[in-house]
Amino acid sequence: MIRLTNLADYAVVVMAAAAREPAAKLSAARVAELTAIPAPTVAKLMGTLARGGLLLASRGVAGGFTLSRDPADISVAEVVEAVDGPIALTSCAGNDVNDCAMEGHCAIRGHWAPINQAVRGALAAVTLADLVRPAAAAAPMAAPAPALAD
């Protein structure tokens, strides 16, 4: 199974909460209340997302965090990358040095780039505006195939 880190998952939830109130200045405490994510985690994520250019932070009594852009202009890929770095399904597919024992003779390494691009493209195609719209009703499941008689 391929999974996002918990922090990346929470970051998407935090950003979706901010997208529901794009004009409001939200505190970490308020976002924690809206999302049920622990306040210290929300505060850490909001700082990371602000450093990543996705949130704007203002200090003071009337301070808080707001989205840096319209929710339709912020993709899930940007949120994930702000927290986890570049999207890569394997360590050898990124630009980082790795210690894979197979690196010198792996015939697959060069083929990960299009896979990573496809995954990133799928995440980039979904925006915060998409996430705050009501989810479409699930398609009805097909009836099970009849059992074959012996």
mmCIF file of C-alpha atoms in Angstrom:
data_model
loop_
_atom_site.group_PDB
_atom_site.id
_atom_site.type_symbol
_atom_site.label_atom_id
_atom_site.label_comp_id
_atom_site.label_asym_id
_atom_site.label_seq_id
_atom_site.Cartn_x
_atom_site.Cartn_y
_atom_site.Cartn_z
ATOM 1 C CA MET A 1 0.000 0.000 0.000
ATOM 2 C CA ILE A 2 1.238 3.490 -0.819
ATOM 3 C CA ARG A 3 0.253 6.081 1.773
ATOM 4 C CA LEU A 4 0.864 9.724 2.459
ATOM 5 C CA THR A 5 2.556 10.502 5.740
ATOM 6 C CA ASN A 6 0.195 11.419 8.549
ATOM 7 C CA LEU A 7 1.518 14.991 8.441
ATOM 8 C CA ALA A 8 0.785 15.322 4.719
ATOM 9 C CA ASP A 9 -2.698 13.910 5.273
ATOM 10 C CA TYR A 10 -3.299 16.336 8.142
ATOM 11 C CA ALA A 11 -1.911 19.214 6.055
ATOM 12 C CA VAL A 12 -4.512 18.541 3.361
ATOM 13 C CA VAL A 13 -7.237 18.519 6.041
ATOM 14 C CA VAL A 14 -5.905 21.781 7.532
ATOM 15 C CA MET A 15 -5.767 23.457 4.126
ATOM 16 C CA ALA A 16 -9.277 22.256 3.278
ATOM 17 C CA ALA A 17 -10.506 23.807 6.540
ATOM 18 C CA ALA A 18 -8.846 27.086 5.555
ATOM 19 C CA ALA A 19 -10.393 26.810 2.078
ATOM 20 C CA ARG A 20 -13.874 26.589 3.590
ATOM 21 C CA GLU A 21 -13.294 30.070 5.065
ATOM 22 C CA PRO A 22 -10.856 31.653 2.575
ATOM 23 C CA ALA A 23 -11.345 35.229 3.766
ATOM 24 C CA ALA A 24 -11.129 34.441 7.485
ATOM 25 C CA LYS A 25 -7.983 34.704 9.566
ATOM 26 C CA LEU A 26 -7.834 31.372 11.321
ATOM 27 C CA SER A 27 -5.846 30.537 14.432
ATOM 28 C CA ALA A 28 -4.263 27.140 14.910
ATOM 29 C CA ALA A 29 -6.651 26.612 17.837
ATOM 30 C CA ARG A 30 -9.674 27.282 15.612
ATOM 31 C CA VAL A 31 -8.417 24.930 12.893
ATOM 32 C CA ALA A 32 -7.747 22.267 15.523
ATOM 33 C CA GLU A 33 -11.322 22.698 16.703
ATOM 34 C CA LEU A 34 -12.672 22.409 13.141
ATOM 35 C CA THR A 35 -10.571 19.382 12.212
ATOM 36 C CA ALA A 36 -10.115 17.450 15.493
ATOM 37 C CA ILE A 37 -6.357 17.395 14.810
ATOM 38 C CA PRO A 38 -4.337 18.171 17.969
ATOM 39 C CA ALA A 39 -3.560 21.886 18.286
ATOM 40 C CA PRO A 40 0.242 21.445 18.517
ATOM 41 C CA THR A 41 0.202 19.464 15.258
ATOM 42 C CA VAL A 42 -1.978 22.087 13.555
ATOM 43 C CA ALA A 43 0.324 24.891 14.746
ATOM 44 C CA LYS A 44 3.376 23.063 13.393
ATOM 45 C CA LEU A 45 1.656 22.363 10.069
ATOM 46 C CA MET A 46 0.392 25.907 9.641
ATOM 47 C CA GLY A 47 3.916 27.201 10.168
ATOM 48 C CA THR A 48 5.262 24.720 7.616
ATOM 49 C CA LEU A 49 2.519 25.612 5.127
ATOM 50 C CA ALA A 50 3.221 29.339 5.623
ATOM 51 C CA ARG A 51 6.943 28.764 4.977
ATOM 52 C CA GLY A 52 5.894 26.813 1.879
ATOM 53 C CA GLY A 53 3.977 29.835 0.593
ATOM 54 C CA LEU A 54 0.509 28.296 0.893
ATOM 55 C CA LEU A 55 -0.645 30.258 3.929
ATOM 56 C CA LEU A 56 -0.064 33.858 4.937
ATOM 57 C CA ALA A 57 0.594 34.498 8.605
ATOM 58 C CA SER A 58 -0.126 37.705 10.461
ATOM 59 C CA ARG A 59 0.677 38.395 14.102
ATOM 60 C CA GLY A 60 -1.184 40.309 16.737
ATOM 61 C CA VAL A 61 -4.635 40.383 18.234
ATOM 62 C CA ALA A 62 -6.332 40.237 14.833
ATOM 63 C CA GLY A 63 -3.710 37.862 13.454
ATOM 64 C CA GLY A 64 -4.026 34.399 12.090
ATOM 65 C CA PHE A 65 -3.527 32.426 8.919
ATOM 66 C CA THR A 66 -5.198 32.875 5.549
ATOM 67 C CA LEU A 67 -4.739 31.131 2.240
ATOM 68 C CA SER A 68 -2.085 32.734 0.063
ATOM 69 C CA ARG A 69 -4.156 32.143 -3.079
ATOM 70 C CA ASP A 70 -7.652 31.220 -4.138
ATOM 71 C CA PRO A 71 -8.540 27.616 -3.170
ATOM 72 C CA ALA A 72 -8.949 26.773 -6.875
ATOM 73 C CA ASP A 73 -5.286 27.721 -7.396
ATOM 74 C CA ILE A 74 -3.795 25.465 -4.695
ATOM 75 C CA SER A 75 -3.412 21.791 -5.532
ATOM 76 C CA VAL A 76 -3.179 18.795 -3.243
ATOM 77 C CA ALA A 77 0.263 18.140 -4.782
ATOM 78 C CA GLU A 78 1.485 21.534 -3.539
ATOM 79 C CA VAL A 79 0.239 20.810 -0.032
ATOM 80 C CA VAL A 80 1.872 17.372 0.074
ATOM 81 C CA GLU A 81 5.151 18.747 -1.280
ATOM 82 C CA ALA A 82 5.166 21.594 1.250
ATOM 83 C CA VAL A 83 5.156 19.010 4.038
ATOM 84 C CA ASP A 84 6.900 15.946 2.591
ATOM 85 C CA GLY A 85 9.026 17.379 -0.204
ATOM 86 C CA PRO A 86 8.958 16.181 -3.811
ATOM 87 C CA ILE A 87 6.530 13.381 -4.600
ATOM 88 C CA ALA A 88 8.473 10.198 -5.303
ATOM 89 C CA LEU A 89 7.286 6.655 -4.710
ATOM 90 C CA THR A 90 10.795 5.284 -4.207
ATOM 91 C CA SER A 91 13.862 6.897 -2.703
ATOM 92 C CA CYS A 92 15.885 6.335 -5.882
ATOM 93 C CA ALA A 93 13.334 8.239 -7.954
ATOM 94 C CA GLY A 94 14.032 11.521 -6.202
ATOM 95 C CA ASN A 95 17.100 13.680 -6.347
ATOM 96 C CA ASP A 96 18.283 12.608 -2.919
ATOM 97 C CA VAL A 97 21.288 10.386 -2.465
ATOM 98 C CA ASN A 98 20.179 6.994 -1.272
ATOM 99 C CA ASP A 99 21.769 3.864 -0.023
ATOM 100 C CA CYS A 100 19.952 1.260 -2.090
ATOM 101 C CA ALA A 101 22.078 -1.833 -2.498
ATOM 102 C CA MET A 102 20.675 -2.373 -6.018
ATOM 103 C CA GLU A 103 21.341 1.145 -7.286
ATOM 104 C CA GLY A 104 24.350 0.222 -9.421
ATOM 105 C CA HIS A 105 22.582 -2.503 -11.379
ATOM 106 C CA CYS A 106 18.862 -1.707 -11.155
ATOM 107 C CA ALA A 107 17.110 -1.846 -14.517
ATOM 108 C CA ILE A 108 13.961 -0.220 -13.115
ATOM 109 C CA ARG A 109 15.349 2.985 -11.626
ATOM 110 C CA GLY A 110 15.000 5.055 -14.797
ATOM 111 C CA HIS A 111 11.372 4.008 -15.211
ATOM 112 C CA TRP A 112 10.117 5.520 -11.982
ATOM 113 C CA ALA A 113 10.084 9.094 -13.336
ATOM 114 C CA PRO A 114 6.928 8.699 -15.480
ATOM 115 C CA ILE A 115 5.194 6.885 -12.627
ATOM 116 C CA ASN A 116 6.060 9.680 -10.209
ATOM 117 C CA GLN A 117 4.893 12.255 -12.759
ATOM 118 C CA ALA A 118 1.572 10.441 -13.108
ATOM 119 C CA VAL A 119 1.028 10.359 -9.346
ATOM 120 C CA ARG A 120 2.007 14.013 -8.990
ATOM 121 C CA GLY A 121 -0.235 14.879 -11.946
ATOM 122 C CA ALA A 122 -3.193 13.171 -10.298
ATOM 123 C CA LEU A 123 -2.602 15.089 -7.053
ATOM 124 C CA ALA A 124 -2.049 18.332 -8.966
ATOM 125 C CA ALA A 125 -5.396 17.889 -10.721
ATOM 126 C CA VAL A 126 -7.261 18.144 -7.402
ATOM 127 C CA THR A 127 -7.512 21.580 -5.825
ATOM 128 C CA LEU A 128 -8.611 22.757 -2.412
ATOM 129 C CA ALA A 129 -11.760 24.088 -4.079
ATOM 130 C CA ASP A 130 -12.482 20.540 -5.239
ATOM 131 C CA LEU A 131 -12.005 19.207 -1.722
ATOM 132 C CA VAL A 132 -14.493 21.595 -0.121
ATOM 133 C CA ARG A 133 -17.273 20.797 -2.577
ATOM 134 C CA PRO A 134 -19.652 18.080 -1.409
ATOM 135 C CA ALA A 135 -18.410 14.676 -2.497
ATOM 136 C CA ALA A 136 -20.282 13.166 -5.401
ATOM 137 C CA ALA A 137 -22.563 10.328 -4.493
ATOM 138 C CA ALA A 138 -20.775 7.030 -4.722
ATOM 139 C CA ALA A 139 -21.543 5.097 -7.851
ATOM 140 C CA PRO A 140 -23.737 2.101 -7.167
ATOM 141 C CA MET A 141 -21.800 -1.117 -6.976
ATOM 142 C CA ALA A 142 -22.385 -3.622 -9.723
ATOM 143 C CA ALA A 143 -24.374 -6.679 -8.780
ATOM 144 C CA PRO A 144 -22.196 -9.699 -8.115
ATOM 145 C CA ALA A 145 -21.813 -12.142 -10.980
ATOM 146 C CA PRO A 146 -24.046 -15.174 -10.702
ATOM 147 C CA ALA A 147 -22.365 -18.289 -9.429
ATOM 148 C CA LEU A 148 -21.588 -20.896 -12.034
ATOM 149 C CA ALA A 149 -23.410 -24.176 -11.696
ATOM 150 C CA ASP A 150 -21.320 -27.318 -11.396
#
